[in-house]
Coordinates of C-alpha atoms and ligand atoms in Angstrom, one line a residue:
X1 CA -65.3 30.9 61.7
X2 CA -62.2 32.7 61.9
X3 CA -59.4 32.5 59.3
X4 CA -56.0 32.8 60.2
X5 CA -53.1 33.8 58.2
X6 CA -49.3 34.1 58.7
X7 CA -47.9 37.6 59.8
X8 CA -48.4 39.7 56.3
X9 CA -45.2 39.7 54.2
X10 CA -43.4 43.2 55.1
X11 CA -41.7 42.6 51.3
X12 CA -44.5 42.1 49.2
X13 CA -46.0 45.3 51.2
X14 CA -43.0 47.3 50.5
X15 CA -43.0 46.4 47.4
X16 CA -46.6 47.7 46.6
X17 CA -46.0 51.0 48.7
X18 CA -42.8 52.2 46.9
X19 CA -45.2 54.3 44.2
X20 CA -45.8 56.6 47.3
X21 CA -43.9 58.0 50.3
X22 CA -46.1 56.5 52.9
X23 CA -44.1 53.9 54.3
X24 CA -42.7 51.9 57.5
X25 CA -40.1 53.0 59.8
X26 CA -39.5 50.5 62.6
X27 CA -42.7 49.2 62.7
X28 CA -44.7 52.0 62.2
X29 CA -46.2 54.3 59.4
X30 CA -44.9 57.4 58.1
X31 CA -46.0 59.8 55.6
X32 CA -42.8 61.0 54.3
X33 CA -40.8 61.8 57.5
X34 CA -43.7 62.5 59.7
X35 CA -45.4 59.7 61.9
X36 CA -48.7 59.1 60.7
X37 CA -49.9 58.0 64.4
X38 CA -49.0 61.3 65.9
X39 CA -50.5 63.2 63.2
X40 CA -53.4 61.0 63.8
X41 CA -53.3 61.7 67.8
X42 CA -53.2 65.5 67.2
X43 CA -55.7 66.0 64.1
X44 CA -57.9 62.4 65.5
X45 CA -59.4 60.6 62.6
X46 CA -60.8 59.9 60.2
X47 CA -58.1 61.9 58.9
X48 CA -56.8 62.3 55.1
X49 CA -52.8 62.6 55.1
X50 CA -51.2 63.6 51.5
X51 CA -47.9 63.4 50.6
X52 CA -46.4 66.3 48.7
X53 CA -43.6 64.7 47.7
X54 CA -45.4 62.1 45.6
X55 CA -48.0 64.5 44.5
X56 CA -44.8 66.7 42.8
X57 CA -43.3 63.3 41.8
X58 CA -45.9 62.5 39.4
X59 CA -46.8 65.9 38.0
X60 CA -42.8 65.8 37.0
X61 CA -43.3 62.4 35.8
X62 CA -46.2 62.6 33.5
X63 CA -44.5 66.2 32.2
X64 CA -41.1 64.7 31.3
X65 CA -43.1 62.0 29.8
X66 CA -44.6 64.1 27.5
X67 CA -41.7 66.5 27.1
X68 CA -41.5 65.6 23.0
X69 CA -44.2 67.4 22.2
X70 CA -45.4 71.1 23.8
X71 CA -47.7 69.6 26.3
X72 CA -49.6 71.6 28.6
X73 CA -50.7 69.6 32.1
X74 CA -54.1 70.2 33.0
X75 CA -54.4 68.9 36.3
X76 CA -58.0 67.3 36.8
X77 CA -59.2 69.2 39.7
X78 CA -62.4 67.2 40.4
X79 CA -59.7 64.4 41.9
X80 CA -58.5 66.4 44.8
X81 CA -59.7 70.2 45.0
X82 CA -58.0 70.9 48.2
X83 CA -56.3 74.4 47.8
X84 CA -53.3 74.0 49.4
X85 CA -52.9 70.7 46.9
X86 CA -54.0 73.4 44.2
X87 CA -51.3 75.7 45.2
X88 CA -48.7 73.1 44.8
X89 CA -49.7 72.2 41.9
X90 CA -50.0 75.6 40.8
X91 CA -46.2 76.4 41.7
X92 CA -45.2 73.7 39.3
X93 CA -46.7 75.6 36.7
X94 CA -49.2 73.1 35.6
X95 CA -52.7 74.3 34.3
X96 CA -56.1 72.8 35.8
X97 CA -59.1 71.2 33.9
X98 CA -62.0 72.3 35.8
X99 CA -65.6 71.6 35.5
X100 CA -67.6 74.3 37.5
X101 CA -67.7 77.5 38.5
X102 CA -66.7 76.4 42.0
X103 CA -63.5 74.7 40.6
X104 CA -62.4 77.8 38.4
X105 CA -62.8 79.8 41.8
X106 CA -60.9 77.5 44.1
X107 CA -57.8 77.4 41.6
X108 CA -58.3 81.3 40.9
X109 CA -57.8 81.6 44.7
X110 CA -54.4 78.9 44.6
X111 CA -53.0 81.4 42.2
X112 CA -53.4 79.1 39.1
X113 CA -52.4 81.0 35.8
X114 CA -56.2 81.4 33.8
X115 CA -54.6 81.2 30.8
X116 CA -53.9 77.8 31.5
X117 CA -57.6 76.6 31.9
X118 CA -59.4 74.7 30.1
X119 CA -63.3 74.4 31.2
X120 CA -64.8 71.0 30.6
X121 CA -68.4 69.3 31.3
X122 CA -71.7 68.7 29.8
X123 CA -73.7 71.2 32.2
X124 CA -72.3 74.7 32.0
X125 CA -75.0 77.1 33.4
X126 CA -74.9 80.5 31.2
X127 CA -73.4 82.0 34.9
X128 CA -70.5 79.9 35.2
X129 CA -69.7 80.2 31.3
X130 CA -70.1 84.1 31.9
X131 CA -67.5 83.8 35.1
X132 CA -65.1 82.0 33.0
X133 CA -65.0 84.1 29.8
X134 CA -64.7 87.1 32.6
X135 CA -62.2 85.9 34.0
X136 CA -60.1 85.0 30.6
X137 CA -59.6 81.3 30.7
X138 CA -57.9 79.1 27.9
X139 CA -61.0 77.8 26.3
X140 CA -63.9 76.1 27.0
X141 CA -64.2 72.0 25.8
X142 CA -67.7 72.0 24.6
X143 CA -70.2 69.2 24.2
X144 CA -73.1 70.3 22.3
X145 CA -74.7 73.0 19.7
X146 CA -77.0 74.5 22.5
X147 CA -73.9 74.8 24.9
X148 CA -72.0 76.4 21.5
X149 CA -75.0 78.6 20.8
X150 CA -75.0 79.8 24.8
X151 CA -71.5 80.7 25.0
X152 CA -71.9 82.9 21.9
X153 CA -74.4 84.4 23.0
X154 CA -72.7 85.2 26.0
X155 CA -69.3 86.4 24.3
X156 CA -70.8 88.8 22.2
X157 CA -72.7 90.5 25.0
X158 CA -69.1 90.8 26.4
X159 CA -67.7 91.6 22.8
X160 CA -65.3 89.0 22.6
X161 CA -64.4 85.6 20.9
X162 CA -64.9 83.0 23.3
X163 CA -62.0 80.0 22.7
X164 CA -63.5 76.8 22.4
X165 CA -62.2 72.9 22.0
X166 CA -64.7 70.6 20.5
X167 CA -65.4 67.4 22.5
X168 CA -65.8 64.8 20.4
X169 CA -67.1 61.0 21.3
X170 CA -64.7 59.0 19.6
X171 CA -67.1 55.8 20.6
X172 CA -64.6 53.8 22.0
X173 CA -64.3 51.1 25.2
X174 CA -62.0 51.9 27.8
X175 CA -62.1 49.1 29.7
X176 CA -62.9 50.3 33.0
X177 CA -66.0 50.5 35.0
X178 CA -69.1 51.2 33.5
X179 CA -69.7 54.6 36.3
X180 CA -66.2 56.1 34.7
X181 CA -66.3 55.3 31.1
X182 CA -67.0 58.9 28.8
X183 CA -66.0 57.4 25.4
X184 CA -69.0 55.0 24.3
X185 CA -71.8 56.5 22.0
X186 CA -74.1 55.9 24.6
X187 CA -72.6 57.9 27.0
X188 CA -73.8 61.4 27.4
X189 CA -70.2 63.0 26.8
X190 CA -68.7 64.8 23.7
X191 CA -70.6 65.5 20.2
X192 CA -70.7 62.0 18.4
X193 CA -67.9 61.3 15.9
X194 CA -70.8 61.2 13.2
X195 CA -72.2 64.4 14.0
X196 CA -68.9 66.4 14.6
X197 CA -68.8 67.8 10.5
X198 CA -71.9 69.3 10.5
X199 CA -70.9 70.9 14.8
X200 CA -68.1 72.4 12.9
X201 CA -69.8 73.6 10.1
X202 CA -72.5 75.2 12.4
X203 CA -69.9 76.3 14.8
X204 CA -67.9 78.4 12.0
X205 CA -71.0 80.4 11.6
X206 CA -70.8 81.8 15.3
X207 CA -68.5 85.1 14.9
X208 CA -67.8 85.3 18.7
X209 CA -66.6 81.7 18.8
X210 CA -63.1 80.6 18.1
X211 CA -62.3 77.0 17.4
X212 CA -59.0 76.2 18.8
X213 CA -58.8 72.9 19.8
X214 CA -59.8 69.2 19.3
X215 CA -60.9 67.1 22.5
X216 CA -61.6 63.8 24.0
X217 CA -61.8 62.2 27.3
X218 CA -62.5 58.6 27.0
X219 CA -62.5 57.8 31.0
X220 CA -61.2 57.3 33.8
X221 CA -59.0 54.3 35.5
X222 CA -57.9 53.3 32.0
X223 CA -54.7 51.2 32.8
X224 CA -54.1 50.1 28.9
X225 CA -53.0 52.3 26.1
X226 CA -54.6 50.9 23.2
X227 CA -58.2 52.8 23.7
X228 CA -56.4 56.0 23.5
X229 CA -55.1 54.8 20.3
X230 CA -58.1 53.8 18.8
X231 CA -59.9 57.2 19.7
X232 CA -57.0 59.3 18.5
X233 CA -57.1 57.3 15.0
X234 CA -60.8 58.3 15.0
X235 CA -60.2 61.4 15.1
X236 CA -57.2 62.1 13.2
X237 CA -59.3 62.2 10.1
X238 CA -61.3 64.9 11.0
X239 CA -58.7 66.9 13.1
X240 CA -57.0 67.0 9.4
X241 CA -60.1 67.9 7.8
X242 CA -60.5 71.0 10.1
X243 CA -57.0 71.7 9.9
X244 CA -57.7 72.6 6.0
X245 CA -60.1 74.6 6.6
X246 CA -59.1 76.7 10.1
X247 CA -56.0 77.9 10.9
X248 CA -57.1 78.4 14.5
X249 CA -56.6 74.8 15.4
X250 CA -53.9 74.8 17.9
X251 CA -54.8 71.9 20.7
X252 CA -55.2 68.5 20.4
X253 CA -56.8 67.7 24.4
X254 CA -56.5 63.5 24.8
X255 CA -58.4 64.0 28.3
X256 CA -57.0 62.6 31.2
X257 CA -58.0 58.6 32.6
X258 CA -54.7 57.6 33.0
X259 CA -54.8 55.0 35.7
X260 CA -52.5 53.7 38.8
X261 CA -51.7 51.2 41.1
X262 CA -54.5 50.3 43.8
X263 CA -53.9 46.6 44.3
X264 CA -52.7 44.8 41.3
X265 CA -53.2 46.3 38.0
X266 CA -50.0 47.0 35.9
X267 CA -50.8 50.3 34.7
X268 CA -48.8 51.0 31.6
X269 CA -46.2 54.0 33.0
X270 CA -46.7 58.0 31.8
X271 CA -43.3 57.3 30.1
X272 CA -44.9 53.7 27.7
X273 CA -48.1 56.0 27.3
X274 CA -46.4 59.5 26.0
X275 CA -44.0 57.0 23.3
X276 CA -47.1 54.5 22.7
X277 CA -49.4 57.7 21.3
X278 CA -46.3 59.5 20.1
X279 CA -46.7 58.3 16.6
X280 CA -50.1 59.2 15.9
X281 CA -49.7 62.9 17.3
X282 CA -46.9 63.7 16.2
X283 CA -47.2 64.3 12.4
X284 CA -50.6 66.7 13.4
X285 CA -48.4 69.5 14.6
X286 CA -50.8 70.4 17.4
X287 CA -50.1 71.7 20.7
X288 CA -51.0 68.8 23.7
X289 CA -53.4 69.0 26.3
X290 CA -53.5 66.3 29.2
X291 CA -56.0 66.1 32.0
X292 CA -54.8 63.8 34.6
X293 CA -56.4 63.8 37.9
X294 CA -55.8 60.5 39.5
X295 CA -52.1 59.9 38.4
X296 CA -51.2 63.1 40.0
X297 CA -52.9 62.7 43.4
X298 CA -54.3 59.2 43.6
X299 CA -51.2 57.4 45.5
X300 CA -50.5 60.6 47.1
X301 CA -52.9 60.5 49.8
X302 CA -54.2 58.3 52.8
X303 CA -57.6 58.3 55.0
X304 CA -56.6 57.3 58.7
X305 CA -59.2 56.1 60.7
X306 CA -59.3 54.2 63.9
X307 CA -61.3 50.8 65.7
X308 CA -64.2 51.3 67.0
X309 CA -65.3 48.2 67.5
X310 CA -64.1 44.7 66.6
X311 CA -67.0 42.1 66.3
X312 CA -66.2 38.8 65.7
X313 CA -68.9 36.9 64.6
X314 CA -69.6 33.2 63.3
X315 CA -69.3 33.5 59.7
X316 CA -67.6 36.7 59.6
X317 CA -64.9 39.4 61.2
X318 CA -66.0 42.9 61.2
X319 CA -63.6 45.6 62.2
X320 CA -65.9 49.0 62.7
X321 CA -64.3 51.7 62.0
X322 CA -64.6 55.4 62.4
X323 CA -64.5 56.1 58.5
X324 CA -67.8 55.3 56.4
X325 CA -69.0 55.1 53.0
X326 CA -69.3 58.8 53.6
X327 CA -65.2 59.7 53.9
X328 CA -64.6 57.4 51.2
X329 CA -67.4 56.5 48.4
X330 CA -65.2 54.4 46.0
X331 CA -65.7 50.5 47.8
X332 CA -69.4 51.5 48.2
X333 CA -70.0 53.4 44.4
X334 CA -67.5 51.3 42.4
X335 CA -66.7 48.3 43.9
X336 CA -63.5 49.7 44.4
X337 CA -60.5 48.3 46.3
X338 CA -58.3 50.4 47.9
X339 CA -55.5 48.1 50.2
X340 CA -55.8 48.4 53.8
X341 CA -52.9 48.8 56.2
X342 CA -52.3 49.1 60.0
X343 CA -50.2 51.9 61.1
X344 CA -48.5 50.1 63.9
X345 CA -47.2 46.7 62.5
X346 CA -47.9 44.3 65.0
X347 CA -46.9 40.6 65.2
X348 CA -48.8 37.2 65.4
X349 CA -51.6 36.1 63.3
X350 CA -53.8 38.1 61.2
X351 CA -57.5 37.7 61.2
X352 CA -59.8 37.9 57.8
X353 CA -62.2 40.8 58.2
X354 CA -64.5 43.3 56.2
X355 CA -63.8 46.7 57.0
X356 CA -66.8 48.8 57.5
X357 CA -68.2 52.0 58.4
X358 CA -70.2 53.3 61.4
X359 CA -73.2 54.2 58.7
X360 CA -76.8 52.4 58.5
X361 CA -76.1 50.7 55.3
X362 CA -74.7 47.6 54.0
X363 CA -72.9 49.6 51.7
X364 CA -70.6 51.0 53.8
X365 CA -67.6 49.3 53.3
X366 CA -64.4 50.5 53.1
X367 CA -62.7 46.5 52.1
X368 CA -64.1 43.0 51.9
X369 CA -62.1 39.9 53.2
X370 CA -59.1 41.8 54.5
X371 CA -56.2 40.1 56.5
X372 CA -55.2 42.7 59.1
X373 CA -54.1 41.9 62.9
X374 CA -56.4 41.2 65.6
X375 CA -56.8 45.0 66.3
X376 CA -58.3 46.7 69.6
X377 CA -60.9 49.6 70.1
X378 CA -58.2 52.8 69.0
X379 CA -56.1 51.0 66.8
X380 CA -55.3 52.8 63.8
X381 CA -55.4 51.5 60.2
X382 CA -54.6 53.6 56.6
X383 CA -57.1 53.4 53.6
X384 CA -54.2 53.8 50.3
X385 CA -54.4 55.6 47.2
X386 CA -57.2 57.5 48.7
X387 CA -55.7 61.2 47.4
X388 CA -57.9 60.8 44.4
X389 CA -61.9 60.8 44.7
X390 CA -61.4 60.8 48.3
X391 CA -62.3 63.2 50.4
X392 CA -63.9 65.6 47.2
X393 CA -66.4 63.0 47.0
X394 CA -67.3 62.9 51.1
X395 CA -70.9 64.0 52.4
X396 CA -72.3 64.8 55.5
X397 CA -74.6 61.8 55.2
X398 CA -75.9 60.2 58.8
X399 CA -74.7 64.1 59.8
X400 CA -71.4 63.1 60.1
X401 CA -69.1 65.8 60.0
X402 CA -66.3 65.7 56.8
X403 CA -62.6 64.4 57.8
X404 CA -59.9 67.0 58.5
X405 CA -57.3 66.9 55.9
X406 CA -53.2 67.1 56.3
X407 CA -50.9 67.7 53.8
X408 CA -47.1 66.4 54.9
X409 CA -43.8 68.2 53.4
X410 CA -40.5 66.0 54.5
X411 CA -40.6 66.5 58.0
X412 CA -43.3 69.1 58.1
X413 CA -47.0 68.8 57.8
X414 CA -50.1 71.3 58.2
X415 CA -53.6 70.9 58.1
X416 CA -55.3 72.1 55.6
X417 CA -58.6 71.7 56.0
X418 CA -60.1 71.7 59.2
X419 CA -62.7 69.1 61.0
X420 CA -66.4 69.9 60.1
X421 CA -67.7 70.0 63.5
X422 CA -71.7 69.5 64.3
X423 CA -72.1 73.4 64.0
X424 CA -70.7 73.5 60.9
X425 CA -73.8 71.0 60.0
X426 CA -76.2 73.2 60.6
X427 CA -74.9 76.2 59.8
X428 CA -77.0 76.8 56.1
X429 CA -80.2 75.6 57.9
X430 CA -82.5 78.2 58.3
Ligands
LLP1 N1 -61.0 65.2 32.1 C1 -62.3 65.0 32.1 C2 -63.1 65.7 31.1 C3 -62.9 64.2 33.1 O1 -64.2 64.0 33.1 C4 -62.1 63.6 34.1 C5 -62.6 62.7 35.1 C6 -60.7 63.8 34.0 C7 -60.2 64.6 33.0 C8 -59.7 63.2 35.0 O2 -59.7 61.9 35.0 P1 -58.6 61.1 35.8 O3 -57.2 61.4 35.2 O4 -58.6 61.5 37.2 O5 -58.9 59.6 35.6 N2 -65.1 59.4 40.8 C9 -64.4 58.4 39.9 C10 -63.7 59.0 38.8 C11 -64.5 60.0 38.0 C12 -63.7 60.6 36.9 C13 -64.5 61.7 36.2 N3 -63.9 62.4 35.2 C14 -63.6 57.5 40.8 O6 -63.5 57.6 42.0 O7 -63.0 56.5 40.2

């Protein structure tokens, strides 16, 4: 059966695109002042568009936000680790969070400062601990006494202190999906709140090993403040305790997690979320670390991908398209929902489909129950807030080659990354 709805509401659309620059001009979708179609015609598709503008815009915003205290941005690099998004990011001066050796060598090659890194994650080989203390980062956010035990080891066969933040689990809900939530005791992130004295005691011991910092991340997609709250007022107490005891301590890190705007969630804003914590940071005269990933790129970027097919069936509409669970995970991985748009508005009625993939599984979907126009074979439609966890978390499964990617400037664009093509498939194979 086929559903029909009015011609969508161009208002209630605008309304929900005016986080981003990706917008309609008479009828047809631009990313900032360049035509998404013709980008789409010259690059073909699936293509990833991002919009620099808004990726700057919400760097500034989540800086100014936090401009109270000396807060250093640590953009999460695991969101988007495109260089030339690096680069910008990098000209703002912001510092990067990174959590492998390949990310510390992508943002060494964007020109990021190392002094500005920190180096998170629960698996750091001795090689990639080695790499960073080589190459002089901020400090390392580590999760365990056999990761503490490694990197001393590895700084005193350098003959140096190694900087270190402690992660610690303040077991805490953040209210957002079970795949992206760090904070819980169960979770295998940070040392345990209960355990963190006796970390610190042992951790003292270690001359090569400097402790200058406290850290948490609790997850990721958080759109409410008050789990940030509760995990600060769980540590507080022992940030103070350590405080009595080192003079090192210079960082608090509160992680990154802040969440945005993919259909209807009311995220609180960077400014609510700097003034909300404000009072229970403020009095521990620490330095700030952020690590936000998805603010800073999520609504900044598009995937573009054209009909293939559209089957009209008997209980449902399928419009094929030439983007899979492979280009974009999120739908399949998290259930997630990213809103859907056409790139050419087109009038009459609109027809309830599921958008879906070209790839042999029934979890390639990029949206369920979607009211789009009744679209033909080359039609173009736009996958939002796809600049985070997009295209970082794309494979090569069914040996599809990865989307090109596009970064737009005003009226300028450039692509940045070109289309894999079925050479560059095989090309490792031996
Ligand atoms: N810091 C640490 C230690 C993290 O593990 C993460 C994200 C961040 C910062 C940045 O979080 P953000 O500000 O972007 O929320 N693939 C998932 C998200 C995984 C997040 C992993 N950690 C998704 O597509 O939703």
């Amino acid at each position: 059966m086929l559903i029909y709805i009015p011609f969508y509401d161009i208002i209630s659309i605008k309304k929900v695109i005016s986080m981003d620059y990706f917008d309609y001009k008479n009828g047809k979708l631009y990313a900032e002042d360049v035509d998404v179609s013709m980008l789409a015609e010259k690059f073909k598709t699936p293509l990833y568009i991002y919009s620099s503008r808004t990726i700057i815009e919400h760097l500034r915003k989540i800086k100014s936000a936090f401009k109270e205290f000396d807060t250093l941005v640590c953009y999460s690099v695991k969101a988007n680790s495109n260089i030339s998004i690096l680069k910008l990011i990098a000209e703002e001066d912001a510092g990067f969070d990174v959590v492998s050796g390949g990310e510390l060598f992508r943002v060494l090659k964007a020109g990021g400062n190392p002094k500005k890194i920190v180096y998170a994650g629960v698996g750091k080989t001795p090689e990639e601990i080695f790499y960073a203390l080589k190459t002089g980062i901020l400090m390392f956010n580590i999760e365990s006494v056999e990761e503490l035990q490694t990197i001393n080891k590895i700084a005193k066969n350098l003959k140096i202190k190694a900087d270190v933040a402690l992660r610690i689990n303040p077991d805490v809900d953040a209210h957002t999906h079970s795949y992206i939530t760090t904070g819980k005791k169960e979770n295998k992130f940070g040392i345990n709140i209960i355990l963190a004295n006796s970390l610190f005691n042992t951790a003292k011991k270690y001359k090569h090993i400097n402790i200058k910092g406290i850290d948490m991340h609790i997850g990721s997609q958080i759109t409410i403040i008050q789990p940030y709250i509760d995990a600060i007022k769980k540590l507080k107490n022992f940030i103070e305790q350590i405080k009595s005891f080192s003079k090192n301590l210079e960082f608090f890190n509160i992680g990154g997690g802040m969440g945005i705007i993919y259909k209807d969630e009311k995220p609180a804003t960077a400014a609510e979320f700097a003034s909300e914590i404000s009072p229970y940071i403020k009095d521990l005269n620490l330095k700030l670390i952020i690590e936000p990933g998805r603010f800073i790129v999520g609504n900044g970027g598009i995937l573009v991908t054209s009909v293939i097919y559209n089957k009209k069936g008997i209980n449902k509409n399928f419009l094929i398209v030439d983007a899979g669970m492979n280009d974009l995970i999120r739908p399949a991985l998290y259930g997630a929902y990213h809103s859907i748009i056409p790139v050419k508005q087109i009038k009459g009625k609109n027809i309830l489909y599921d958008i879906v993939g070209p790839i042999c599984e029934s979890a390639d979907f990029l949206g369920k129950d979607r009211h789009l126009p009744d679209l033909k074979q080359g039609d173009l439609i736009a996958i939002r807030s796809a600049g985070a966890y997009g295209f970082v978390m794309s494979s090569n499964y069914n040996s599809r080659p990865r989307a090109a990617e596009v970064l737009v400037q005003n009226n300028k664009y450039k692509l940045i990354r070109k289309r894999e093509t079925y050479e560059d498939l095989i090309k490792l194979e031996i």
